[in-house]
Short mmCIF file of C-alpha atoms in Angstrom, two decimals:
data_model
loop_
_atom_site.label_atom_id
_atom_site.label_comp_id
_atom_site.label_asym_id
_atom_site.label_seq_id
_atom_site.Cartn_x
_atom_site.Cartn_y
_atom_site.Cartn_z
CA UNK A 71 121.24 128.16 210.51
CA UNK A 72 117.91 128.00 212.29
CA UNK A 73 116.00 125.00 213.52
CA UNK A 74 112.31 124.22 213.85
CA UNK A 75 110.07 121.24 214.62
CA UNK A 76 109.08 119.03 211.73
CA UNK A 77 105.44 119.73 210.84
CA UNK A 78 102.67 117.24 211.50
CA UNK A 79 103.61 116.37 215.07
CA UNK A 80 101.24 116.99 217.98
CA UNK A 81 102.86 116.83 221.40
CA UNK A 82 102.48 117.34 225.13
CA UNK A 83 104.76 117.86 228.06
CA UNK A 84 104.31 114.94 230.46
CA UNK A 85 106.27 116.18 233.48
CA UNK A 86 110.01 116.53 234.07
CA UNK A 87 111.95 116.16 230.86
CA UNK A 88 109.42 113.95 229.13
CA UNK A 89 107.52 114.84 225.98
CA UNK A 90 104.95 112.62 224.28
CA UNK A 91 104.38 113.16 220.58
CA UNK A 92 102.39 111.65 217.75
CA UNK A 93 103.51 112.16 214.19
CA UNK A 94 101.78 111.92 210.83
CA UNK A 95 101.98 108.10 210.87
CA UNK A 96 99.86 108.08 214.04
CA UNK A 97 102.30 106.23 216.26
CA UNK A 98 103.18 107.75 219.63
CA UNK A 99 106.77 108.22 220.77
CA UNK A 100 108.50 109.57 223.83
CA UNK A 101 111.32 112.06 224.01
CA UNK A 102 113.22 112.04 227.27
CA UNK A 103 115.89 114.24 228.84
CA UNK A 104 117.64 116.82 226.72
CA UNK A 105 115.87 115.75 223.53
CA UNK A 106 112.56 116.61 225.18
CA UNK A 107 113.90 119.95 226.35
CA UNK A 108 115.24 120.86 222.91
CA UNK A 109 111.92 119.86 221.31
CA UNK A 110 109.89 121.99 223.72
CA UNK A 111 112.20 124.96 223.13
CA UNK A 112 111.50 125.00 219.42
CA UNK A 113 108.34 127.07 219.77
CA UNK A 114 109.84 129.44 217.23
CA UNK A 115 112.67 129.23 214.77
CA UNK A 116 115.76 128.93 216.93
CA UNK A 117 119.32 129.70 216.14
CA UNK A 118 121.87 127.41 217.68
CA UNK A 119 123.03 130.15 220.09
CA UNK A 120 119.55 131.07 221.27
CA UNK A 121 118.72 127.43 221.85
CA UNK A 122 121.83 126.82 223.93
CA UNK A 123 121.12 129.99 225.87
CA UNK A 124 117.53 128.91 226.55
CA UNK A 125 118.66 125.43 227.48
CA UNK A 126 121.21 126.94 229.83
CA UNK A 127 118.36 128.61 231.68
CA UNK A 128 116.65 125.27 232.19
CA UNK A 129 116.03 124.84 235.86
CA UNK A 130 117.23 121.28 236.16
CA UNK A 131 120.78 121.81 237.47
CA UNK A 132 122.33 118.85 235.76
CA UNK A 133 121.04 119.90 232.37
CA UNK A 134 122.02 123.51 232.90
CA UNK A 135 125.61 122.60 233.71
CA UNK A 136 125.97 120.50 230.60
CA UNK A 137 123.82 122.68 228.37
CA UNK A 138 126.01 122.89 225.35
CA UNK A 139 127.10 119.28 224.87
CA UNK A 140 123.73 117.93 225.93
CA UNK A 141 121.90 120.22 223.54
CA UNK A 142 124.29 119.25 220.77
CA UNK A 143 123.65 115.57 221.40
CA UNK A 144 119.93 116.06 221.70
CA UNK A 145 119.70 118.10 218.55
CA UNK A 146 121.77 115.54 216.69
CA UNK A 147 119.32 112.88 217.85
CA UNK A 148 116.32 114.95 216.81
CA UNK A 149 117.78 115.80 213.42
CA UNK A 150 118.72 112.17 212.84
CA UNK A 151 115.14 111.21 213.54
CA UNK A 152 113.93 113.97 211.23
CA UNK A 153 111.96 115.51 214.06
CA UNK A 154 113.70 118.83 213.64
CA UNK A 155 114.17 120.67 210.39
CA UNK A 156 117.13 122.93 209.77
CA UNK A 157 116.23 125.56 207.23
CA UNK A 158 119.79 126.15 206.10
CA UNK A 159 119.78 129.91 206.49
CA UNK A 160 122.60 131.35 208.53
CA UNK B 98 90.76 134.56 250.73
CA UNK B 99 88.28 133.05 253.17
CA UNK B 100 88.79 129.43 254.18
CA UNK B 101 86.00 127.12 253.15
CA UNK B 102 84.87 124.09 255.09
CA UNK B 103 83.34 121.44 252.86
CA UNK B 104 81.01 119.13 254.71
CA UNK B 105 78.36 118.29 252.12
CA UNK B 106 79.39 114.97 250.47
CA UNK B 107 77.88 116.14 247.16
CA UNK B 108 80.35 119.01 247.02
CA UNK B 109 83.83 118.52 245.63
CA UNK B 110 86.52 117.98 248.25
CA UNK B 111 88.48 121.01 249.33
CA UNK B 112 91.61 119.54 247.74
CA UNK B 113 89.86 119.16 244.39
CA UNK B 114 88.71 122.77 244.63
CA UNK B 115 92.25 123.91 245.32
CA UNK B 116 93.51 121.81 242.44
CA UNK B 117 90.86 123.23 240.11
CA UNK B 118 92.15 126.75 240.69
CA UNK B 119 95.82 125.76 240.95
CA UNK B 120 98.13 127.96 238.89
CA UNK B 121 95.49 130.58 238.09
CA UNK B 122 96.33 134.25 238.75
CA UNK B 123 96.06 135.45 242.35
CA UNK B 124 95.58 132.01 243.86
CA UNK B 125 97.59 130.83 246.81
CA UNK B 126 100.22 128.10 246.60
CA UNK B 127 99.45 124.70 248.07
CA UNK B 128 101.67 122.60 250.30
CA UNK B 129 100.52 119.02 250.75
CA UNK B 130 102.60 116.18 252.05
CA UNK B 131 100.61 113.00 251.53
CA UNK B 132 100.91 109.42 252.66
CA UNK B 133 100.19 106.63 250.20
CA UNK B 134 96.43 106.22 250.83
CA UNK B 135 95.82 109.99 250.71
CA UNK B 136 97.89 110.35 247.55
CA UNK B 137 96.15 107.42 245.87
CA UNK B 138 92.75 108.95 246.59
CA UNK B 139 93.94 112.31 245.32
CA UNK B 140 95.22 110.87 242.03
CA UNK B 141 91.96 109.00 241.53
CA UNK B 142 89.88 112.11 242.26
CA UNK B 143 92.06 114.23 240.00
CA UNK B 144 91.63 111.73 237.19
CA UNK B 145 87.85 111.67 237.60
CA UNK B 146 87.77 115.47 237.59
CA UNK B 147 90.20 115.81 234.64
CA UNK B 148 92.70 117.63 236.85
CA UNK B 149 95.74 115.38 236.51
CA UNK B 150 97.63 118.16 234.69
CA UNK B 151 97.41 120.70 237.53
CA UNK B 152 98.27 117.95 240.04
CA UNK B 153 101.37 116.91 238.10
CA UNK B 154 102.45 120.54 237.84
CA UNK B 155 102.10 120.91 241.61
CA UNK B 156 104.21 117.76 242.08
CA UNK B 157 106.85 119.12 239.69
CA UNK B 158 106.99 122.31 241.75
CA UNK B 159 107.30 120.23 244.92
CA UNK B 160 104.15 121.79 246.33
CA UNK B 161 102.61 118.34 246.51
CA UNK B 162 104.80 115.56 247.86
CA UNK B 163 103.67 111.95 247.58
CA UNK B 164 105.31 108.51 247.79
CA UNK B 165 107.31 107.53 244.68
CA UNK B 166 105.02 104.65 243.79
CA UNK B 167 101.92 106.84 243.71
CA UNK B 168 103.80 109.55 241.82
CA UNK B 169 104.66 106.99 239.13
CA UNK B 170 100.96 106.12 238.86
CA UNK B 171 100.16 109.83 238.50
CA UNK B 172 102.73 110.24 235.72
CA UNK B 173 101.46 107.14 233.90
CA UNK B 174 97.84 108.27 234.08
CA UNK B 175 98.70 111.78 232.97
CA UNK B 176 100.64 110.42 230.03
CA UNK B 177 97.68 108.21 229.09
CA UNK B 178 95.33 111.22 229.26
CA UNK B 179 97.71 113.27 227.12
CA UNK B 180 98.03 110.39 224.67
CA UNK B 181 94.27 110.43 224.16
CA UNK B 182 94.29 114.23 223.67
CA UNK B 183 97.02 113.87 221.07
CA UNK B 184 95.01 111.24 219.22
CA UNK B 185 92.10 113.68 219.15
CA UNK B 186 94.36 116.43 217.82
CA UNK B 187 95.69 114.10 215.11
CA UNK B 188 92.06 113.30 214.27
CA UNK B 189 91.35 117.03 214.05
CA UNK B 190 94.09 117.39 211.44
CA UNK B 191 92.60 114.46 209.48
CA UNK B 192 89.09 115.94 209.64
CA UNK B 193 90.44 119.22 208.27
CA UNK B 194 91.82 117.30 205.29
CA UNK B 195 88.51 115.46 204.89
CA UNK B 196 86.58 118.73 204.86
CA UNK B 197 89.02 120.18 202.36
CA UNK B 198 88.52 117.23 200.04
CA UNK B 199 84.74 117.60 200.44
CA UNK B 200 84.95 121.03 198.86
CA UNK B 201 85.77 122.98 202.01
CA UNK B 202 83.74 123.10 205.20
CA UNK B 203 84.45 126.21 207.25
CA UNK B 204 84.80 125.23 210.90
CA UNK B 205 85.96 126.51 214.28
CA UNK B 206 87.46 124.24 216.93
CA UNK B 207 85.58 124.82 220.17
CA UNK B 208 86.31 123.69 223.73
CA UNK B 209 89.10 121.16 224.47
CA UNK B 210 92.06 121.73 222.11
CA UNK B 211 91.42 125.47 221.78
CA UNK B 212 91.26 125.99 225.55
CA UNK B 213 94.34 123.82 226.09
CA UNK B 214 96.44 125.74 223.57
CA UNK B 215 95.18 129.26 224.16
CA UNK B 216 93.84 129.59 227.69
CA UNK B 217 96.04 127.38 229.87
CA UNK B 218 99.63 128.11 230.85
CA UNK B 219 100.58 124.89 229.10
CA UNK B 220 98.36 122.59 226.97
CA UNK B 221 99.19 119.66 229.25
CA UNK B 222 97.10 121.26 232.02
CA UNK B 223 93.83 120.75 230.11
CA UNK B 224 92.63 117.33 229.01
CA UNK B 225 89.57 116.62 226.88
CA UNK B 226 87.61 113.60 225.75
CA UNK B 227 86.24 114.43 222.32
CA UNK B 228 86.43 116.84 219.40
CA UNK B 229 83.96 119.72 219.05
CA UNK B 230 83.70 121.66 215.81
CA UNK B 231 81.36 124.54 215.06
CA UNK B 232 80.18 124.64 211.46
CA UNK B 233 77.71 126.94 209.76
CA UNK B 234 74.14 125.61 209.57
CA UNK B 235 74.36 125.67 205.78
CA UNK B 236 77.41 123.36 205.90
CA UNK B 237 76.24 120.98 208.62
CA UNK B 238 74.69 118.28 206.42
CA UNK B 239 77.74 118.27 204.14
CA UNK B 240 80.08 118.01 207.13
CA UNK B 241 78.08 115.06 208.50
CA UNK B 242 78.14 113.37 205.07
CA UNK B 243 81.92 113.83 204.80
CA UNK B 244 82.50 112.16 208.16
CA UNK B 245 80.04 109.36 207.41
CA UNK B 246 81.80 108.70 204.10
CA UNK B 247 84.96 108.28 206.18
CA UNK B 248 83.31 105.59 208.29
CA UNK B 249 81.94 107.65 211.19
CA UNK B 250 78.50 106.72 212.44
CA UNK B 251 75.87 108.61 214.37
CA UNK B 252 74.32 106.89 217.38
CA UNK B 253 70.80 107.85 216.32
CA UNK B 254 69.01 109.16 213.29
CA UNK B 255 68.07 112.78 212.74
CA UNK B 256 65.01 113.78 214.77
CA UNK B 257 63.07 114.69 211.63
CA UNK B 258 64.36 115.47 208.11
CA UNK B 259 66.05 118.88 208.18
CA UNK B 260 66.09 119.13 211.98
CA UNK B 261 69.87 119.09 212.30
CA UNK B 262 70.72 122.10 210.19
CA UNK B 263 67.65 124.08 211.30
CA UNK B 264 67.43 123.44 215.04
CA UNK B 265 69.97 121.00 216.52
CA UNK B 266 72.67 122.14 218.90
CA UNK B 267 75.01 119.51 217.43
CA UNK B 268 75.27 116.18 215.67
CA UNK B 269 77.44 113.54 217.34
CA UNK B 270 79.39 111.02 215.30
CA UNK B 271 81.78 108.29 216.39
CA UNK B 272 84.74 107.45 214.18
CA UNK B 273 86.13 103.99 213.60
CA UNK B 274 88.93 104.96 216.00
CA UNK B 275 86.41 105.46 218.82
CA UNK B 276 86.89 109.23 218.87
CA UNK B 277 83.63 111.13 219.17
CA UNK B 278 83.16 114.24 217.05
CA UNK B 279 80.43 116.76 217.85
CA UNK B 280 79.53 118.93 214.89
CA UNK B 281 77.89 122.00 216.40
CA UNK B 282 75.34 124.19 214.68
CA UNK B 283 75.15 126.32 217.82
CA UNK B 284 76.85 126.50 221.21
CA UNK B 285 73.94 125.29 223.36
CA UNK B 286 70.42 123.87 223.31
CA UNK B 287 67.13 125.70 223.80
CA UNK B 288 66.33 129.39 223.58
CA UNK B 289 69.90 130.58 224.06
CA UNK B 290 71.14 128.41 221.24
CA UNK B 291 68.91 130.30 218.82
CA UNK B 292 69.98 133.69 220.18
CA UNK B 293 73.72 133.38 219.52
CA UNK B 294 74.80 135.21 216.33
CA UNK B 295 76.80 132.33 214.90
CA UNK B 296 78.09 134.24 211.85
CA UNK B 297 79.79 136.74 214.16
CA UNK B 298 81.72 133.91 215.82
CA UNK B 299 83.20 133.11 212.41
CA UNK B 300 83.81 136.79 211.62
CA UNK B 301 85.86 137.31 214.79
CA UNK B 302 87.74 134.00 214.80
CA UNK B 303 91.31 133.67 215.99
CA UNK B 304 93.70 130.75 215.53
CA UNK B 305 96.19 128.56 217.33
CA UNK B 306 99.11 126.60 216.00
CA UNK B 307 98.83 122.83 215.85
CA UNK B 308 101.50 120.64 214.26
CA UNK B 309 102.55 123.54 212.07
CA UNK B 310 99.01 124.42 210.94
CA UNK B 311 96.91 127.39 211.98
CA UNK B 312 93.59 126.13 213.34
CA UNK B 313 90.65 128.53 213.67
CA UNK B 314 88.71 128.91 216.91
CA UNK B 315 86.53 131.36 218.81
CA UNK B 316 87.80 134.78 219.90
CA UNK B 317 88.68 134.98 223.64
CA UNK B 318 85.46 136.80 224.54
CA UNK B 319 83.43 134.10 222.78
CA UNK B 320 85.45 131.30 224.39
CA UNK B 321 84.59 132.87 227.74
CA UNK B 322 80.88 133.05 226.92
CA UNK B 323 80.88 129.53 225.50
CA UNK B 324 82.52 128.36 228.72
CA UNK B 325 79.72 130.02 230.68
CA UNK B 326 77.00 128.48 228.51
CA UNK B 327 78.60 125.05 228.67
CA UNK B 328 79.03 125.15 232.45
CA UNK B 329 75.56 126.47 233.22
CA UNK B 330 73.31 125.05 230.50
CA UNK B 331 75.06 121.74 229.84
CA UNK B 332 74.21 119.98 233.10
CA UNK B 333 72.81 120.69 236.56
CA UNK B 334 76.26 120.46 238.18
CA UNK B 335 79.18 121.94 236.26
CA UNK B 336 82.40 119.97 236.14
CA UNK B 337 85.32 121.38 238.10
CA UNK B 338 87.33 121.48 234.89
CA UNK B 339 84.66 123.72 233.31
CA UNK B 340 84.79 125.99 236.36
CA UNK B 341 88.58 126.13 236.08
CA UNK B 342 88.18 127.29 232.47
CA UNK B 343 85.80 130.02 233.65
CA UNK B 344 87.98 131.04 236.58
CA UNK B 345 90.81 131.43 234.10
CA UNK B 346 88.73 133.82 231.99
CA UNK B 347 87.47 135.76 235.02
CA UNK B 348 91.00 136.35 236.34
CA UNK B 349 92.53 137.42 233.02
CA UNK B 350 93.50 141.05 232.60
CA UNK B 351 92.85 141.08 228.86
CA UNK B 352 89.15 140.18 229.09
CA UNK B 353 87.47 143.29 230.54
CA UNK B 354 84.22 142.63 232.37
CA UNK B 355 82.50 145.43 230.44
CA UNK B 356 83.28 143.87 227.08
CA UNK B 357 82.25 140.34 228.03
CA UNK B 358 79.02 141.46 229.70
CA UNK B 359 78.14 143.72 226.76
CA UNK B 360 78.54 140.78 224.40
CA UNK B 361 76.44 138.60 226.72
CA UNK B 362 73.71 141.24 226.60
CA UNK B 363 73.81 141.25 222.82
CA UNK B 364 73.30 137.48 222.97
CA UNK B 365 70.53 138.03 225.55
CA UNK B 366 72.54 135.65 227.70
CA UNK B 367 73.43 137.79 230.70
CA UNK B 368 71.33 135.51 232.92
CA UNK B 369 73.54 132.61 231.83
CA UNK B 370 76.70 134.61 232.42
CA UNK B 371 75.50 135.69 235.86
CA UNK B 372 74.81 132.08 236.83
CA UNK B 373 78.24 131.08 235.55
CA UNK B 374 80.00 133.84 237.49
CA UNK B 375 78.07 132.93 240.63
CA UNK B 376 78.82 129.21 240.56
CA UNK B 377 82.48 129.82 239.69
CA UNK B 378 83.08 132.34 242.46
CA UNK B 379 81.12 130.32 245.01
CA UNK B 380 82.79 127.02 244.18
CA UNK B 381 86.38 128.02 243.46
CA UNK B 382 86.54 131.21 245.52
CA UNK B 383 88.92 132.89 243.07
CA UNK B 384 89.90 136.51 243.42
CA UNK B 385 87.92 138.28 240.66
CA UNK B 386 86.70 141.53 242.27
CA UNK B 387 85.40 143.22 239.14
CA UNK B 388 83.31 140.17 238.31
CA UNK B 389 82.02 140.01 241.91
CA UNK B 390 80.98 143.68 241.65
CA UNK B 391 79.21 143.07 238.35
CA UNK B 392 77.37 140.09 239.83
CA UNK B 393 76.32 142.07 242.91
CA UNK B 394 74.56 144.72 240.82
CA UNK B 395 73.20 142.33 238.19
CA UNK B 396 69.41 141.90 238.14
CA UNK B 397 68.05 138.99 236.13
CA UNK B 398 64.43 139.05 234.94
CA UNK B 399 62.32 136.24 236.39
CA UNK B 400 61.42 134.94 232.94
CA UNK B 401 65.10 134.67 231.98
CA UNK B 402 65.93 132.94 235.25
CA UNK B 403 63.27 130.32 234.56
CA UNK B 404 64.65 129.69 231.06
CA UNK B 405 68.14 129.16 232.48
CA UNK B 406 66.92 126.88 235.25
CA UNK B 407 64.84 124.71 232.94
CA UNK B 408 67.67 124.30 230.47
CA UNK B 409 70.14 123.65 233.25
CA UNK B 410 67.98 120.90 234.73
CA UNK B 411 67.49 119.21 231.36
CA UNK B 412 70.92 119.37 229.73
CA UNK B 413 70.48 117.80 226.31
CA UNK B 414 67.34 115.86 227.28
CA UNK B 415 64.17 117.02 225.47
CA UNK B 416 61.84 118.95 227.77
CA UNK B 417 60.25 122.26 228.60
CA UNK B 418 63.56 124.08 228.24
CA UNK B 419 63.65 123.11 224.58
CA UNK B 420 60.12 124.47 224.11
CA UNK B 421 61.39 127.83 225.39
CA UNK B 422 63.24 127.99 222.07
CA UNK B 423 59.92 128.44 220.26
CA UNK B 424 59.84 132.12 221.20
CA UNK B 425 63.01 132.71 219.19
CA UNK B 426 61.72 131.22 215.93
CA UNK B 427 59.68 132.44 212.98
CA UNK B 428 56.11 131.16 212.64
CA UNK B 429 57.12 128.60 210.01
CA UNK B 430 60.08 127.39 212.03
CA UNK B 431 57.95 127.20 215.19
CA UNK B 432 55.68 124.62 213.57
CA UNK B 433 58.57 122.48 212.27
CA UNK B 434 60.45 122.68 215.59
CA UNK B 435 57.40 121.79 217.64
CA UNK B 436 56.56 118.88 215.38
CA UNK B 437 60.13 117.55 215.59
CA UNK B 438 60.19 117.85 219.38
CA UNK B 439 56.83 116.26 219.97
CA UNK B 440 56.63 113.72 217.14
CA UNK B 441 60.12 112.48 216.20
CA UNK B 442 60.38 110.34 213.07
CA UNK B 443 60.00 106.55 213.28
CA UNK B 444 63.64 106.12 212.24
CA UNK B 445 64.78 108.39 215.06
CA UNK B 446 62.67 106.58 217.64
CA UNK B 447 63.79 103.18 216.42
CA UNK B 448 67.46 104.17 216.59
CA UNK B 449 66.94 105.22 220.21
CA UNK B 450 64.84 102.15 221.05
CA UNK B 451 61.94 104.45 221.94
CA UNK B 452 58.26 104.72 221.11
CA UNK B 453 56.06 107.80 221.18
CA UNK B 454 54.11 106.23 224.04
CA UNK B 455 57.28 105.77 226.06
CA UNK B 456 58.22 109.40 225.51
CA UNK B 457 54.90 110.70 226.74
CA UNK B 458 54.80 108.35 229.69
CA UNK B 459 58.05 110.00 230.79
CA UNK B 460 56.10 113.29 230.84
CA UNK B 461 59.11 115.42 230.17
CA UNK B 462 57.00 118.16 228.64
CA UNK B 463 55.41 118.80 232.00
CA UNK B 464 58.76 119.16 233.74
CA UNK B 465 57.70 116.59 236.35
CA UNK B 466 60.09 113.92 235.14
CA UNK B 467 63.14 114.68 233.10
CA UNK B 468 63.44 110.99 232.16
#
């Protein structure tokens, strides 16, 4: 399965692990920590493995150590919020 | 790179200069450890100069160290600046829908969002204040009507009927959300505005991805030339952010000097490009040897130099620089352009709270008072 950002969201990195985004409804929201990292990694369709690998290379030591579970939690959060689309292909 | 001592208070501070070139190729790292008053001044200056992004990046890399309280202010201000940019980008997506519903208005995004997404290492390094769209002259009136139907208003009336799509650099409209949209017919005012082959800008367009959509913009070589025109012809003193844009183009390996200068010659704008290269190298002192060599051998005709200097002094204010545009027009267009410049319509004057007498008392045609 691959993952990508939901369309219609404009976003910016705001330092550290902080992403600001505005969706189609026009209201701004913040992503912090691993959720922000996962979001910023989705610049192309990502498989789960490639995302974990990329997240593992993240320079923030704490995140890197906990890459897999943190990414899992972050992705779950993003999917729950319908910010990330999974296209269902494997 | 030679050290520069800045003593003239009109010049940007050395720290702002270093920030303006921060992160560009072949520039040295910075290492500043600041106390609270110094850091506060720096954040304020960076905000005024639209350089909060490079400053935050330097803080993230621990090349600038400042007290926690000031760093929090920096992060808040950067987030606010980015929030405004995102609102503009959302507005861009809405305008695209509006144009589609109006039967399709071909357009290219110019300046802010395009530079942020295509020319900076990360979009968060480049902020912008408004939305600039280039449309074909034949579509301009329809584009204005579509935005007005959506509630946008123009601050003043057209100079004379038909002036916008025949001669104007751009039409400015403000939306109900306070976001300003400049609909450009050309990339600059005056003679050079009439020399640019606008259709070719559309023919060679490229795109960037925004919220899952592909948005059309100028090709890199045209973004570089537009940056030069904007920096040199837009105002007497270019903004540091505009010079950063140019320094980015002049230090890129994929924009050969020969290709950019050849295109500038085709636009008969090599005097503008030379002025842009000079002010960028002198102010930011970036390492761009091939551009420095080109500048050293470049000879600008006196007449062209005068045109650049007049336009530069005037910016968008009517004056002698605008009259230089006459030489680029057909006989019929000359008459209409001259009439519009010298005798604006009553509606236009009223919307600007001006009278013909007031205009001529300002004597801007003589160049003695730019008003």
